[in-house]
Short mmCIF file of C-alpha atoms and ligand atoms in Angstrom, two decimals:
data_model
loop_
_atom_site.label_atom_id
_atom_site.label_comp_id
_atom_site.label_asym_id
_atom_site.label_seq_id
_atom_site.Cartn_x
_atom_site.Cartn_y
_atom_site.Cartn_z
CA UNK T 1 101.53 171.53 135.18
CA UNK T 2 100.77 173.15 131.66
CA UNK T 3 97.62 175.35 131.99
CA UNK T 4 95.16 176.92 128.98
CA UNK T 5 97.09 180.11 129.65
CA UNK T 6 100.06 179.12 128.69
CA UNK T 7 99.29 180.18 125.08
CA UNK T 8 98.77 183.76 125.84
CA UNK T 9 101.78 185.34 125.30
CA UNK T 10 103.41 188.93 126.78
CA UNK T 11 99.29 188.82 128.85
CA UNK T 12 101.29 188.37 132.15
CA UNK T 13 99.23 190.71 134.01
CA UNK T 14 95.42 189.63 132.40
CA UNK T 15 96.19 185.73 133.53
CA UNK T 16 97.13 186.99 136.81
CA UNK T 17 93.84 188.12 137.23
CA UNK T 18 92.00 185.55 135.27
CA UNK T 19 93.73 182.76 137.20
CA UNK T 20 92.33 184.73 140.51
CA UNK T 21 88.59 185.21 139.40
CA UNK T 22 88.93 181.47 138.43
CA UNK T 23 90.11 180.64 142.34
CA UNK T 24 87.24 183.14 143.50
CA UNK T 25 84.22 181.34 141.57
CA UNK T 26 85.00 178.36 143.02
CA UNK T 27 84.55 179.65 146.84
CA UNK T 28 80.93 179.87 146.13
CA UNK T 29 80.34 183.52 147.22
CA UNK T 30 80.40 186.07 145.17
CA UNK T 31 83.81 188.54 145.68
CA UNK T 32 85.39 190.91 143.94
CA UNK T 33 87.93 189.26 141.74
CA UNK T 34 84.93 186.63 139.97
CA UNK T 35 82.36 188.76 138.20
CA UNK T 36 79.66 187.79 135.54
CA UNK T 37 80.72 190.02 133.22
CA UNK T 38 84.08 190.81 131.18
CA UNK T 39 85.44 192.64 128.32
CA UNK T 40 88.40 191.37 126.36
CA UNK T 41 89.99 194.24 124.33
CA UNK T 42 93.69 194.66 122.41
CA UNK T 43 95.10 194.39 118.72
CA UNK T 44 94.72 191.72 115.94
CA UNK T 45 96.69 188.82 117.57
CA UNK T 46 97.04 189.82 120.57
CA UNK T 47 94.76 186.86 121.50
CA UNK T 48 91.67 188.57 122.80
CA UNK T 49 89.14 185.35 122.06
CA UNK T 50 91.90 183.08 122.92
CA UNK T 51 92.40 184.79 126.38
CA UNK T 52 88.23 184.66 126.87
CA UNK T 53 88.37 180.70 125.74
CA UNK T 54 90.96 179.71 127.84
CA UNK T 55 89.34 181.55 131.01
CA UNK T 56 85.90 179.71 129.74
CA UNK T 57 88.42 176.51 130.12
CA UNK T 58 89.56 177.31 133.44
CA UNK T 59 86.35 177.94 134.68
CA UNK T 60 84.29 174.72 133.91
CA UNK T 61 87.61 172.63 134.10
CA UNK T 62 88.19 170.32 137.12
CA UNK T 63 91.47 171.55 137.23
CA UNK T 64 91.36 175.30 137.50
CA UNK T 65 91.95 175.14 133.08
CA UNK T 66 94.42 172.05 132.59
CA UNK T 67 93.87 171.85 128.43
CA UNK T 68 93.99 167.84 128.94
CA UNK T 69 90.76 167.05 130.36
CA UNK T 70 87.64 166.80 128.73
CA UNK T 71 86.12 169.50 129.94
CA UNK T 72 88.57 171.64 128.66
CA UNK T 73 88.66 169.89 125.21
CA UNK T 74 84.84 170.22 124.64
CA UNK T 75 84.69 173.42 125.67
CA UNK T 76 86.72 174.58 122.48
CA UNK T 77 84.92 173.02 119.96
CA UNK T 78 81.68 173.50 120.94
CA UNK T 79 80.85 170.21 122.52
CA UNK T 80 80.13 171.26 126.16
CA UNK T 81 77.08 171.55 127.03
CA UNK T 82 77.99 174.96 129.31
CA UNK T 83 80.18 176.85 126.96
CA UNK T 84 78.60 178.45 123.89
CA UNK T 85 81.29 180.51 121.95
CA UNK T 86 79.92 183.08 119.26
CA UNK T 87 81.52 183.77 116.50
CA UNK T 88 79.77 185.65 113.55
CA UNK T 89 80.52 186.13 109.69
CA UNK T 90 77.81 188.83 109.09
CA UNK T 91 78.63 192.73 109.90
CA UNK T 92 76.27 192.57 112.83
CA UNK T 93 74.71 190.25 115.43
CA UNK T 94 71.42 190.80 115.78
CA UNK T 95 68.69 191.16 117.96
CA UNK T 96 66.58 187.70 117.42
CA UNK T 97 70.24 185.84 117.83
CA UNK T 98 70.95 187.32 121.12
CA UNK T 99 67.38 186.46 122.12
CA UNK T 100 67.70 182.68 120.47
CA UNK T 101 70.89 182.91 122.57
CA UNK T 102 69.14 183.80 125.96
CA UNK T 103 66.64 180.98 125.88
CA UNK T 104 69.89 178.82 125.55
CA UNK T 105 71.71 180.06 128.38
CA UNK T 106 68.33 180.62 130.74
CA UNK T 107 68.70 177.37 132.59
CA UNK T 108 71.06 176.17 135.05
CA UNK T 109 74.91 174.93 134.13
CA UNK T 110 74.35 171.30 133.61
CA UNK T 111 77.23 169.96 135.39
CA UNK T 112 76.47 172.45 138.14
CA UNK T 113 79.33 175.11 137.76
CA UNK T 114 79.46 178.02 135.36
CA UNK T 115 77.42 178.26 131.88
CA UNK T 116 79.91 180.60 130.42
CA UNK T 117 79.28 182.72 126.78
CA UNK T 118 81.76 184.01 124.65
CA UNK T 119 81.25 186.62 122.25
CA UNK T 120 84.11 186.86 119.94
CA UNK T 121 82.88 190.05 118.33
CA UNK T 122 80.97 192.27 121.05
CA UNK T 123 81.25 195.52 118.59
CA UNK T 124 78.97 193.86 116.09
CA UNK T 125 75.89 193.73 118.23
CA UNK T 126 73.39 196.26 116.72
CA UNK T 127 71.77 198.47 119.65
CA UNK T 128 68.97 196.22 120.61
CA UNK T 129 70.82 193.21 120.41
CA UNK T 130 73.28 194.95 123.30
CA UNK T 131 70.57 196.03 124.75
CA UNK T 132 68.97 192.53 125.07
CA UNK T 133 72.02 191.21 126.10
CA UNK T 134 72.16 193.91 128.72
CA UNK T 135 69.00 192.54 130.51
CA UNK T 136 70.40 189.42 130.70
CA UNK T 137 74.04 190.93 132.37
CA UNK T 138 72.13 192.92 134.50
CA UNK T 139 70.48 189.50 135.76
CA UNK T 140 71.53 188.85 139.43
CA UNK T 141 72.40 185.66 140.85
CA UNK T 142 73.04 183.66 137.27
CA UNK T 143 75.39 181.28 137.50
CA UNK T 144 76.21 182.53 133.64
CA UNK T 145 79.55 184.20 132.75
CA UNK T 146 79.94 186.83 129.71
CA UNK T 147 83.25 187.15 128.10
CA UNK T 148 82.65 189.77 125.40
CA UNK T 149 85.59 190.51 123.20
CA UNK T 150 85.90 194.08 121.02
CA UNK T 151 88.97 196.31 119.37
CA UNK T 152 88.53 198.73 121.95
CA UNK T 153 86.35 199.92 125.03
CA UNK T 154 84.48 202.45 122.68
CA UNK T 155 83.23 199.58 119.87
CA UNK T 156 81.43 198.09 123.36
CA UNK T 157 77.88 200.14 124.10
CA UNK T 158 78.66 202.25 126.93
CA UNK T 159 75.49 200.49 129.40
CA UNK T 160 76.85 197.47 128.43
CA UNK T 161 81.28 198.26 129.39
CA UNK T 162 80.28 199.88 132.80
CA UNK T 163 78.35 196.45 133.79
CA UNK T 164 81.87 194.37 132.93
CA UNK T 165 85.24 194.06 134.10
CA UNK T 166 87.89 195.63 131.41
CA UNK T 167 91.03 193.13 130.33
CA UNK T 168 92.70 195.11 128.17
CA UNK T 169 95.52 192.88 126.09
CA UNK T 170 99.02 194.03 124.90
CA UNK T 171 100.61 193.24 121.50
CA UNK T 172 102.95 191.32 122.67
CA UNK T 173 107.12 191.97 122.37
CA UNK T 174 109.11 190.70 119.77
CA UNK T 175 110.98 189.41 122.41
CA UNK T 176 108.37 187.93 124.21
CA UNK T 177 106.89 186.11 121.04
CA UNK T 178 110.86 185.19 120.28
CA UNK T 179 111.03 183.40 123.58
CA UNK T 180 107.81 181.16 123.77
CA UNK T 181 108.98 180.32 119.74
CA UNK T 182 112.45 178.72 121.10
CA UNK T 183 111.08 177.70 124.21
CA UNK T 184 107.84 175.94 123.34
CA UNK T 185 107.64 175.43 119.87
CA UNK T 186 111.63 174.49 119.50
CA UNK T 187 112.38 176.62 117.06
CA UNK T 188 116.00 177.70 116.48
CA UNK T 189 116.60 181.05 117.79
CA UNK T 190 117.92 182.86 113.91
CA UNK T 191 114.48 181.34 112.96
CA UNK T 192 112.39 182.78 116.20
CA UNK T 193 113.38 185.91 116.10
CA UNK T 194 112.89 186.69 112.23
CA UNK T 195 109.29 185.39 112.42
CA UNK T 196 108.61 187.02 115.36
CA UNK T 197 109.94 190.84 113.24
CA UNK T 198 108.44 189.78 110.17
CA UNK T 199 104.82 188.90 111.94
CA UNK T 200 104.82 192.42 114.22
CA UNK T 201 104.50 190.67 117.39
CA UNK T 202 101.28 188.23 115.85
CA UNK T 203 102.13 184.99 117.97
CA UNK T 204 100.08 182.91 115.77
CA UNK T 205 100.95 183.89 112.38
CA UNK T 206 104.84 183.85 113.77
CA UNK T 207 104.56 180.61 115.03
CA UNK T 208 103.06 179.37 111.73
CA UNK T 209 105.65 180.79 109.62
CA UNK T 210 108.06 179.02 111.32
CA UNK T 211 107.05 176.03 111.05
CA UNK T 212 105.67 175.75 107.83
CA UNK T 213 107.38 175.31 105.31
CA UNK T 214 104.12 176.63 102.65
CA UNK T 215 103.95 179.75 104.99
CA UNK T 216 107.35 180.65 104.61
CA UNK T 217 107.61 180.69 100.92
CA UNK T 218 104.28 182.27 100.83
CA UNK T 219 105.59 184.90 102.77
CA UNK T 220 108.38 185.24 100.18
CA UNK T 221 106.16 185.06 96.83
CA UNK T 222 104.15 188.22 98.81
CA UNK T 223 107.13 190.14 99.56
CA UNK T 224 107.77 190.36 95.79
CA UNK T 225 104.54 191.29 94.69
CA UNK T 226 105.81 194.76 94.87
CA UNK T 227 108.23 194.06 92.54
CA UNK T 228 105.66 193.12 89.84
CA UNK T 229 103.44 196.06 89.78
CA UNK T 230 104.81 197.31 86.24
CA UNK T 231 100.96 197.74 84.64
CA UNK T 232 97.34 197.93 85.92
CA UNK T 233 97.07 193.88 84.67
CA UNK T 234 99.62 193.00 86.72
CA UNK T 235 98.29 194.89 89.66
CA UNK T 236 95.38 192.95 89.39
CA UNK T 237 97.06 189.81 88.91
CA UNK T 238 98.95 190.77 92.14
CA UNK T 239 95.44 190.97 94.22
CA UNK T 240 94.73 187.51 92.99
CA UNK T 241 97.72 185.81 93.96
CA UNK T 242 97.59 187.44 97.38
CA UNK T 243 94.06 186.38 97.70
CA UNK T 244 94.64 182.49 96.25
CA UNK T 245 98.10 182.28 98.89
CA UNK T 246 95.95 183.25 101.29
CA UNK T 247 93.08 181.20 101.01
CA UNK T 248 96.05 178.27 100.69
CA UNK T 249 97.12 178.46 103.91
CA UNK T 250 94.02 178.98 105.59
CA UNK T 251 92.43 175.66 104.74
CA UNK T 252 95.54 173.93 104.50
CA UNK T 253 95.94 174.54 108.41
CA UNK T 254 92.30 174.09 109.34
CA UNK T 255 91.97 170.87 107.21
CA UNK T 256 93.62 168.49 109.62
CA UNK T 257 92.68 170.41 112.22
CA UNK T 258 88.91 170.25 111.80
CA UNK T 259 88.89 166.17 110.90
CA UNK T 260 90.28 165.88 114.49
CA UNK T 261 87.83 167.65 116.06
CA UNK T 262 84.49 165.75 114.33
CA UNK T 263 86.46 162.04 115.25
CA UNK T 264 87.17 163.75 119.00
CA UNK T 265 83.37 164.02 119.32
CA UNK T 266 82.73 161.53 117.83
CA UNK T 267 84.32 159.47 120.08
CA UNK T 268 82.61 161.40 122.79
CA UNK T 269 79.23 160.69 121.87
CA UNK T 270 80.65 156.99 121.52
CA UNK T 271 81.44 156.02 117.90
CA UNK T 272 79.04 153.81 115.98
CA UNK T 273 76.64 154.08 118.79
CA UNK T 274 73.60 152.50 117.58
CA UNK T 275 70.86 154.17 120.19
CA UNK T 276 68.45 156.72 118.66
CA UNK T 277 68.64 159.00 120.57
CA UNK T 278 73.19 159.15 120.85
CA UNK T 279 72.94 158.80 116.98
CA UNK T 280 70.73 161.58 116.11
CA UNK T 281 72.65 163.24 119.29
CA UNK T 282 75.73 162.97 117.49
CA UNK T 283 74.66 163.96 114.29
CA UNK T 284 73.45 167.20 115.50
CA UNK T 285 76.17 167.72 117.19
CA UNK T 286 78.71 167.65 114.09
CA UNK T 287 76.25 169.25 111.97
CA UNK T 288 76.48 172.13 114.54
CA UNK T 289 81.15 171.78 114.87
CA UNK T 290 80.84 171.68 110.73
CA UNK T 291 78.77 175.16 110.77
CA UNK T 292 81.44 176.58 113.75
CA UNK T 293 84.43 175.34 111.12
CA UNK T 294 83.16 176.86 108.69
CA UNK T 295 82.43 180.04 110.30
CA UNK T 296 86.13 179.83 111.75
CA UNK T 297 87.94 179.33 108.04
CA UNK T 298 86.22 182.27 106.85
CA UNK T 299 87.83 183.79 109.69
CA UNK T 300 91.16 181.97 109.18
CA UNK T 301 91.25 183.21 105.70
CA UNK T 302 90.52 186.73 106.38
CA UNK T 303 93.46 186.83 109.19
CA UNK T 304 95.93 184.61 106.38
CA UNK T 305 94.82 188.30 104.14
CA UNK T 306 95.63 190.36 107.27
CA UNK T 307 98.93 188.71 107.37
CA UNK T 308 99.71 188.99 103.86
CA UNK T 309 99.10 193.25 103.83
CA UNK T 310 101.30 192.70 107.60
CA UNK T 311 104.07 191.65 105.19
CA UNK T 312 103.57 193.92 102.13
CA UNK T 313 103.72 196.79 105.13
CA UNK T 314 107.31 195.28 106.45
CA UNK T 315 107.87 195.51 102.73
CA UNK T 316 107.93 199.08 102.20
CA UNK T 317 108.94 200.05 105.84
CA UNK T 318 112.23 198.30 105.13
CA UNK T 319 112.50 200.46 101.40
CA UNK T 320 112.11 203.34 103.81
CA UNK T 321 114.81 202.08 106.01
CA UNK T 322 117.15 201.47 103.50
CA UNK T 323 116.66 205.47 102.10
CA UNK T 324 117.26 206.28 105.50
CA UNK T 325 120.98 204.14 105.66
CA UNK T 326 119.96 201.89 107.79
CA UNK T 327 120.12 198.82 106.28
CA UNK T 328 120.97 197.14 109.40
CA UNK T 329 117.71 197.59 111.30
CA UNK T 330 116.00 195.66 108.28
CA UNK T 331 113.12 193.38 108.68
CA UNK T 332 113.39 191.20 105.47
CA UNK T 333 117.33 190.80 105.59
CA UNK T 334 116.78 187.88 103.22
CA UNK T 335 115.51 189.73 100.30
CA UNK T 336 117.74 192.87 101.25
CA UNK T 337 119.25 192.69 97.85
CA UNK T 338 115.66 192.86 96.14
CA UNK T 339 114.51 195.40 98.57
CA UNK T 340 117.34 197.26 98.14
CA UNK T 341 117.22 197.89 94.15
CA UNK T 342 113.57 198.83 94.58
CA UNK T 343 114.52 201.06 96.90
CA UNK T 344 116.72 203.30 94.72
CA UNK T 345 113.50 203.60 92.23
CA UNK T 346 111.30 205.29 94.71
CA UNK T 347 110.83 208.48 96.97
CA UNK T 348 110.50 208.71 100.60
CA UNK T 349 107.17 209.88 100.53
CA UNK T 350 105.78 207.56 98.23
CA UNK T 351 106.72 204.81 100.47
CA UNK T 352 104.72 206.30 103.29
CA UNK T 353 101.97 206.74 101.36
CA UNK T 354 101.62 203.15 100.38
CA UNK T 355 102.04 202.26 104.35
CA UNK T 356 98.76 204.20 104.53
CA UNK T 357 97.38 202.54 101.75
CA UNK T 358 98.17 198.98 103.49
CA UNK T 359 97.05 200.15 106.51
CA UNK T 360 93.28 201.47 105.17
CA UNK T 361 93.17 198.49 103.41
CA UNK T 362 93.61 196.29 106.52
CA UNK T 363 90.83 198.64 108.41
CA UNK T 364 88.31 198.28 105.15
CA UNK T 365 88.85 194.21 105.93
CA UNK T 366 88.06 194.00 109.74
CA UNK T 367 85.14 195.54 108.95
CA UNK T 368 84.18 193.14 105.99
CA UNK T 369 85.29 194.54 102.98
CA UNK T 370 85.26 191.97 99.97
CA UNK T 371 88.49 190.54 99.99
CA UNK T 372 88.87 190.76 96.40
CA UNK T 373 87.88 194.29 95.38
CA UNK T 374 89.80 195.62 98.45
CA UNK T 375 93.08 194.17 97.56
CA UNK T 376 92.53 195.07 93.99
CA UNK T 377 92.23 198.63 94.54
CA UNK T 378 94.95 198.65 97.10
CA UNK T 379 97.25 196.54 94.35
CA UNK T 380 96.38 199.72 92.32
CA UNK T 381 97.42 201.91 94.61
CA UNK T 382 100.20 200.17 94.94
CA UNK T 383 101.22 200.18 91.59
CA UNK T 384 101.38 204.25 90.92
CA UNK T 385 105.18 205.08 90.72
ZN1 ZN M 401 90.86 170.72 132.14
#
């Protein structure tokens, strides 16, 4: 039987213990394996929120988290009335949100299980926000779960990590991310294991660029930007493409994606329902998945930019590979000849250098840089001999 944790990848040892507390909250008492309150921490694509979701799944699911059922459907796209997921665009969640939040989760479950909140970005509560929310985790007897997801332990306020159970998540092998790519997805194994190098161990974005066509040659039109950075025009010209291929993708994948969802609940609130009350039900309803979709491209865009620096990175790790003779251990072998001819113009320690300058740009994003202006000053960067 296919479960909602299938889709976590290399996280043997967190759904182990998810799949236990899940077995635990259903025997009523309270024991040690089922608490009220968890942390999800690990790297960009590593799956943190996807890992909290699917235990929100499992736990209001029929089925112990079967991805089929309603329950489990609803629960992702905001439609269940007992799973509220929070995801923010701002640089902070504040205090009068986690408050509006707490009137919304004070009464019981509705369909008389767990109400179950998940907090996609935990290290963006200001102090009295966490500290509101920590009143509420400190609550005995709830029948409300927290799954609070952060970079690390220390971007969670210490009163608030010593109440919760700590998952930590693992970037996943190349390996790993090869396997589920042939195994799940189909795709040939020459093709799984390149996207699976090329994305770093990032199951998503490797899954993506092997499948789509647009991603792939995306991924090739970024590799070369490196090999346009003759003048300071061009550099910003560079920033611009990166930013317009990723913005591409993005919506391109959350286009068809996000009609399904309104028609799904649609359907669930009964389509061209004609009561008052289902119709204004319904509207509100959409209204509210439009704002989530919204929120989530945003997001989707920022990770497609992620990606993009991910590949510029590969980029110059492979120049330094080839000064080193070792053409062999190559990520991009398909552009090796490119690569290669850049490779002869540049020093060792320039290439490192511009590593650091990816990497600083990719830490000046996750904590909500403009896109723009960042990868226009790292393009500049980029472009010094
Ligand atoms: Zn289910």
């Amino acid at each position: 039987m296919s479960s909602v944790f299938d889709d976590l990848v290399g996280q043997e040892h967190i759904i182990d213990i998810l799949n236990s507390a899940v077995v635990a909250s259903r025997s009523g008492s309270d024991s040690q394996e089922m608490t009220h309150a968890w942390v999800f921490t690990g790297p960009p694509g590593s799956g943190k929120s996807s890992a909290a979701v699917a235990f929100a799944q499992a736990l209001i699911c029929p089925n112990q988290g079967c991805g089929a059922c309603n329950e489990c459907q609803s629960a992702t796209t905001g439609g269940h009335p007992d799973v509220e997921i929070i995801r923010t665009e701002g640089l902070s969640i504040k205090v009068e949100e986690i408050r509006e939040l707490l009137t919304r989760v004070a009464w019981a479950p509705s369909m008389g299980g767990w109400r179950v909140v998940v907090m996609e970005d935990a290290d963006r509560l200001t102090e009295s926000a966490a500290n509101a929310l920590l009143k509420a985790i400190e609550e005995p007897g709830t029948r409300t779960v927290w799954l609070l997801c952060a970079p690390t332990l220390h971007d969670v306020l210490p009163t608030i990590r010593s109440r919760c159970r700590h998952l930590q998540l693992r970037t996943p092998s190349i390996e790993a991310v090869t396997q589920v790519l042939i195994k799940r997805d189909k795709i040939s194994p020459t093709m799984a294991d390149f996207a699976a190098r090329v994305s770093q161990g990032h199951i998503g974005r490797a899954r993506y660029l092997a499948t789509k066509e647009l991603v792939s040659s995306n991924r090739k039109m970024i590799i070369q930007l490196p090999l346009q950075l003759g003048s300071l025009a061009a550099a910003f010209q560079a920033a611009q493409t990166l930013i317009d291929l990723a913005t591409d993708e993005a919506s391109i994948s959350s286009e068809s994606r996000d009609e399904k969802e309104i028609e799904k609940l649609q359907e669930a609130y009964g389509k061209g329902a004609t009561g008052r009350g289902m119709a204004t039900g319904a509207a509100k309803a959409v209204k509210e998945l439009e704002k989530e979709q919204k929120s989530r491209s945003t997001r989707m865009v920022r990770d497609s930019i992620d990606g993009a620096l991910v590949y510029l990175a590969t980029f110059y790790r492979d120049v330094m590979m080839l000064q080193a003779g070792s053409a062999g251990s190559m990520i991009n072998s398909d552009m090796q000849a490119e690569i290669e001819s850049y490779a002869l113009s540049f020093s060792a320690h320039s290439a490192i250098q511009k590593m650091v300058n990816i990497m600083e740009a990719r830490e000046h994003l996750a904590m909500n840089a403009a896109p723009l202006v960042t990868c226009e000053a790292l393009m500049c960067k980029l472009a010094r001999p």
